[in-house]
MMTF fields as JSON, N, C-alpha, C and O atoms, coordinates in Angstrom:
{
  "mmtfVersion": "1.0.0",
  "mmtfProducer": "UNKNOWN",
  "numBonds": 267,
  "numAtoms": 268,
  "numGroups": 67,
  "numChains": 1,
  "numModels": 1,
  "chainsPerModel": [1],
  "groupsPerChain": [67],
  "chainIdList": ["A"],
  "bondAtomList": [4, 2, 8, 6, 12, 10, 16, 14, 20, 18, 24, 22, 28, 26, 32, 30, 36, 34, 40, 38, 44, 42, 48, 46, 52, 50, 56, 54, 60, 58, 64, 62, 68, 66, 72, 70, 76, 74, 80, 78, 84, 82, 88, 86, 92, 90, 96, 94, 100, 98, 104, 102, 108, 106, 112, 110, 116, 114, 120, 118, 124, 122, 128, 126, 132, 130, 136, 134, 140, 138, 144, 142, 148, 146, 152, 150, 156, 154, 160, 158, 164, 162, 168, 166, 172, 170, 176, 174, 180, 178, 184, 182, 188, 186, 192, 190, 196, 194, 200, 198, 204, 202, 208, 206, 212, 210, 216, 214, 220, 218, 224, 222, 228, 226, 232, 230, 236, 234, 240, 238, 244, 242, 248, 246, 252, 250, 256, 254, 260, 258, 264, 262],
  "bondOrderList": [1, 1, 1, 1, 1, 1, 1, 1, 1, 1, 1, 1, 1, 1, 1, 1, 1, 1, 1, 1, 1, 1, 1, 1, 1, 1, 1, 1, 1, 1, 1, 1, 1, 1, 1, 1, 1, 1, 1, 1, 1, 1, 1, 1, 1, 1, 1, 1, 1, 1, 1, 1, 1, 1, 1, 1, 1, 1, 1, 1, 1, 1, 1, 1, 1, 1],
  "groupList": [{"groupName": "UNK", "atomNameList": ["N", "CA", "C", "O"], "elementList": ["N", "C", "C", "O"], "formalChargeList": [0, 0, 0, 0], "bondAtomList": [1, 0, 2, 1, 3, 2], "bondOrderList": [1, 1, 2], "singleLetterCode": "X", "chemCompType": "L-PEPTIDE LINKING"}],
  "groupTypeList": [0, 0, 0, 0, 0, 0, 0, 0, 0, 0, 0, 0, 0, 0, 0, 0, 0, 0, 0, 0, 0, 0, 0, 0, 0, 0, 0, 0, 0, 0, 0, 0, 0, 0, 0, 0, 0, 0, 0, 0, 0, 0, 0, 0, 0, 0, 0, 0, 0, 0, 0, 0, 0, 0, 0, 0, 0, 0, 0, 0, 0, 0, 0, 0, 0, 0, 0],
  "groupIdList": [1, 2, 3, 4, 5, 6, 7, 8, 9, 10, 11, 12, 13, 14, 15, 16, 17, 18, 19, 20, 21, 22, 23, 24, 25, 26, 27, 28, 29, 30, 31, 32, 33, 34, 35, 36, 37, 38, 39, 40, 41, 42, 43, 44, 45, 46, 47, 48, 49, 50, 51, 52, 53, 54, 55, 56, 57, 58, 59, 60, 61, 62, 63, 64, 65, 66, 67],
  "secStructList": [7, 5, 1, 1, 3, 3, 3, 3, 3, 7, 7, 6, 6, 7, 7, 1, 3, 3, 3, 3, 3, 3, 3, 6, 6, 1, 7, 3, 3, 3, 3, 3, 3, 3, 7, 6, 6, 7, 7, 3, 3, 3, 3, 3, 7, 6, 6, 1, 7, 1, 3, 3, 3, 3, 3, 3, 3, 6, 6, 3, 3, 3, 3, 3, 3, 3, 7],
  "xCoordList": [0.843, 0.035, 0.853, 2.015, 0.298, 1.006, 0.144, -1.081, 0.758, -0.024, -0.319, -1.032, 0.28, -0.031, 1.189, 1.081, 2.301, 3.498, 4.482, 4.804, 5.001, 5.941, 6.987, 6.75, 8.12, 9.189, 9.512, 9.901, 9.327, 9.573, 11.003, 11.308, 11.889, 13.238, 13.324, 13.022, 13.735, 13.787, 15.156, 16.143, 15.255, 16.532, 17.037, 16.255, 18.321, 18.834, 18.283, 18.003, 18.134, 17.659, 16.18, 15.694, 15.443, 14.002, 13.895, 14.397, 13.264, 13.093, 11.85, 11.353, 11.344, 10.153, 9.016, 8.391, 8.754, 7.724, 6.704, 6.88, 5.682, 4.66, 4.497, 4.625, 4.225, 3.788, 2.301, 1.914, 1.492, 0.042, -0.404, -0.086, -1.157, -1.753, -3.241, -3.92, -3.741, -5.141, -5.713, -4.982, -6.998, -7.646, -7.999, -7.724, -8.589, -8.831, -9.855, -9.902, -10.645, -11.602, -11.056, -11.789, -9.739, -9.098, -9.191, -8.738, -9.752, -9.854, -8.508, -7.903, -8.061, -6.788, -6.979, -7.89, -6.117, -6.205, -5.159, -5.468, -3.911, -2.884, -1.993, -1.847, -1.393, -0.428, 0.839, 0.717, 1.976, 3.283, 4.133, 4.271, 4.714, 5.616, 7.043, 7.417, 7.782, 9.153, 10.107, 10.122, 10.869, 11.78, 13.095, 13.506, 13.725, 14.978, 15.985, 16.207, 16.57, 17.55, 16.957, 17.679, 15.606, 14.989, 15.009, 14.619, 15.466, 15.633, 14.596, 14.291, 14.067, 13.15, 11.879, 11.945, 10.735, 9.458, 8.721, 8.507, 8.337, 7.518, 6.012, 5.464, 5.389, 3.961, 3.195, 3.476, 2.215, 1.395, -0.054, -0.796, -0.407, -1.81, -2.592, -3.622, -2.096, -2.723, -4.167, -4.973, -4.5, -5.904, -6.823, -8.006, -6.293, -7.084, -7.727, -7.216, -8.849, -9.543, -8.696, -7.815, -8.963, -8.272, -8.612, -9.74, -7.637, -7.897, -6.602, -5.486, -6.832, -5.732, -5.59, -6.573, -4.345, -4.054, -2.951, -2.186, -2.867, -1.818, -1.037, -1.596, 0.292, 1.178, 1.738, 2.262, 1.627, 2.084, 3.15, 2.913, 4.342, 5.496, 5.989, 6.489, 5.854, 6.342, 5.859, 6.651, 4.542, 3.856, 4.211, 3.893, 4.866, 5.127, 4.202, 4.182, 3.399, 2.402, 2.953, 3.627, 2.647, 3.046, 1.807, 1.127, 1.514, 0.354, 0.698, 1.762, -0.269, -0.078, -1.336, -2.442, -1.163, -2.269, -2.18, -1.172, -3.245, -3.302, -4.308, -5.459, -3.879, -4.829, -5.063, -5.813],
  "yCoordList": [-1.203, 0.015, 1.251, 1.237, 2.318, 3.543, 4.742, 4.625, 5.913, 7.147, 7.802, 8.799, 7.173, 7.639, 8.318, 8.704, 8.468, 9.066, 7.993, 7.193, 7.929, 6.995, 7.588, 8.608, 7.014, 7.38, 6.049, 5.038, 6.129, 4.968, 5.151, 6.155, 4.171, 4.19, 3.267, 2.079, 3.797, 3.051, 2.56, 3.197, 1.442, 0.953, 1.85, 2.524, 1.798, 2.549, 1.947, 0.75, 2.791, 2.295, 2.49, 2.261, 2.924, 3.202, 4.629, 5.561, 4.816, 6.149, 6.328, 5.392, 7.513, 7.845, 6.863, 6.424, 6.516, 5.595, 6.289, 7.456, 5.594, 6.164, 5.226, 4.008, 5.803, 5.023, 5.345, 6.513, 4.35, 4.502, 3.901, 2.749, 4.681, 4.192, 3.988, 4.896, 2.775, 2.5, 1.928, 1.382, 2.06, 1.549, 0.027, -0.543, -0.57, -1.98, -2.317, -3.46, -1.356, -1.642, -1.298, -1.314, -0.986, -0.725, 0.697, 0.97, 1.632, 2.982, 3.741, 3.676, 4.45, 5.189, 6.333, 7.145, 6.405, 7.445, 8.56, 9.748, 8.145, 9.13, 8.496, 7.276, 9.378, 8.98, 9.866, 11.085, 9.303, 10.029, 9.704, 8.536, 10.727, 10.461, 10.271, 10.922, 9.398, 9.132, 9.632, 9.081, 10.635, 11.185, 10.397, 9.774, 10.449, 9.72, 10.131, 11.318, 9.15, 9.363, 9.589, 9.615, 9.754, 9.972, 8.689, 7.638, 8.763, 7.544, 7.489, 6.406, 8.649, 8.663, 9.464, 10.583, 8.866, 9.505, 9.596, 8.581, 10.774, 10.941, 10.73, 11.364, 9.84, 9.51, 9.922, 9.434, 10.829, 11.271, 10.793, 11.285, 9.824, 9.325, 9.766, 9.175, 10.822, 11.221, 11.696, 11.571, 12.232, 12.688, 11.572, 11.801, 10.372, 9.24, 8.552, 8.645, 7.863, 7.143, 5.99, 5.538, 5.499, 4.326, 3.15, 3.018, 2.302, 1.139, 0.563, 0.88, -0.299, -0.93, -0.364, -0.242, -0.015, 0.569, -0.219, -0.903, -0.129, -0.811, 0.183, 1.102, 0.006, 0.854, 0.019, -1.075, 0.533, -0.214, 0.648, 1.781, 0.05, 0.715, -0.273, -1.349, 0.078, -0.786, -2.239, -3.178, -2.406, -3.653, -4.464, -5.651, -3.831, -4.493, -3.921, -2.706, -4.793, -4.331, -4.421, -5.387, -3.379, -3.325, -2.946, -1.972, -3.702, -3.472, -2.44, -2.494, -1.458, -0.364, -0.389, -0.43, -0.365, -0.218, 1.142, 1.474, 1.941, 3.251, 3.173, 2.786, 3.534, 3.521, 4.905, 5.146],
  "zCoordList": [-0.003, 0.021, -0.024, 0.383, -0.501, -0.698, -0.448, -0.412, -0.271, -0.186, -1.542, -1.652, -2.573, -3.941, -4.622, -5.786, -3.957, -4.602, -4.912, -4.033, -6.172, -6.607, -7.446, -8.093, -7.474, -8.476, -9.234, -8.649, -10.513, -11.398, -11.912, -12.555, -11.627, -12.158, -13.349, -13.238, -14.492, -15.73, -16.055, -15.686, -16.737, -17.149, -18.383, -19.054, -18.601, -19.747, -21.034, -21.109, -22.032, -23.339, -23.583, -24.69, -22.529, -22.72, -23.274, -22.647, -24.412, -24.969, -25.757, -26.383, -25.735, -26.516, -26.344, -27.309, -25.039, -24.723, -23.782, -23.434, -23.393, -22.509, -21.313, -21.432, -20.208, -19.037, -18.833, -18.858, -18.636, -18.527, -17.222, -16.927, -16.413, -15.166, -15.457, -15.936, -15.157, -15.32, -14.021, -13.195, -13.86, -12.639, -12.85, -13.906, -11.848, -11.863, -13.002, -13.456, -13.445, -14.493, -15.899, -16.888, -15.95, -17.254, -17.739, -18.85, -16.977, -17.387, -17.198, -16.128, -18.237, -18.068, -17.113, -17.279, -16.103, -15.078, -15.419, -15.335, -15.806, -16.208, -17.209, -17.288, -17.986, -19.02, -18.896, -18.782, -18.917, -18.846, -20.039, -20.404, -20.664, -21.729, -21.132, -20.157, -21.728, -21.314, -22.42, -23.52, -22.136, -23.068, -23.109, -22.129, -24.264, -24.432, -23.325, -23.088, -22.675, -21.636, -20.245, -19.248, -20.189, -18.87, -18.082, -18.59, -16.825, -16.008, -14.838, -14.339, -14.414, -13.325, -13.647, -14.155, -13.342, -13.529, -12.214, -11.551, -11.831, -10.624, -10.958, -11.86, -10.212, -10.457, -9.217, -8.122, -9.377, -8.243, -8.437, -9.287, -7.614, -7.654, -6.402, -6.078, -5.687, -4.46, -4.644, -3.722, -5.801, -6.063, -6.515, -6.767, -6.618, -7.088, -5.882, -4.766, -6.111, -5.097, -4.656, -5.387, -3.439, -2.938, -3.817, -4.292, -4.03, -4.847, -5.433, -5.02, -6.418, -7.097, -8.5, -9.231, -8.878, -10.153, -10.79, -10.11, -12.087, -12.86, -13.634, -14.233, -13.628, -14.356, -15.526, -15.315, -16.732, -17.928, -18.588, -19.008, -18.658, -19.315, -20.406, -20.076, -21.659, -22.745, -22.57, -22.646, -22.335, -22.233, -20.984, -20.905, -20.011, -18.704, -17.666, -17.467, -16.967, -16.049, -14.615, -14.259, -13.788, -12.417, -11.612, -11.938, -10.573, -9.718, -8.642, -8.024, -8.426, -7.428, -6.609, -7.148, -5.243, -4.302, -3.651, -3.027, -3.794, -3.139, -1.976, -2.178, -0.78, 0.388, 0.807, 1.753]
}
């Protein structure tokens, strides 16, 4: 569980991609662009309702729980 603040650390070589946060029902909550060479993305879900969210970066899903 989290308060809704995250820092996503990316491996080298990720460029011109998007990170997408969706809720448990598949609705897109936020979208972040990833610029070439960017290694860290700050994700703020504090304004979102409590629940389970999924982070998708380059077809890799990560589960996030916001309390």
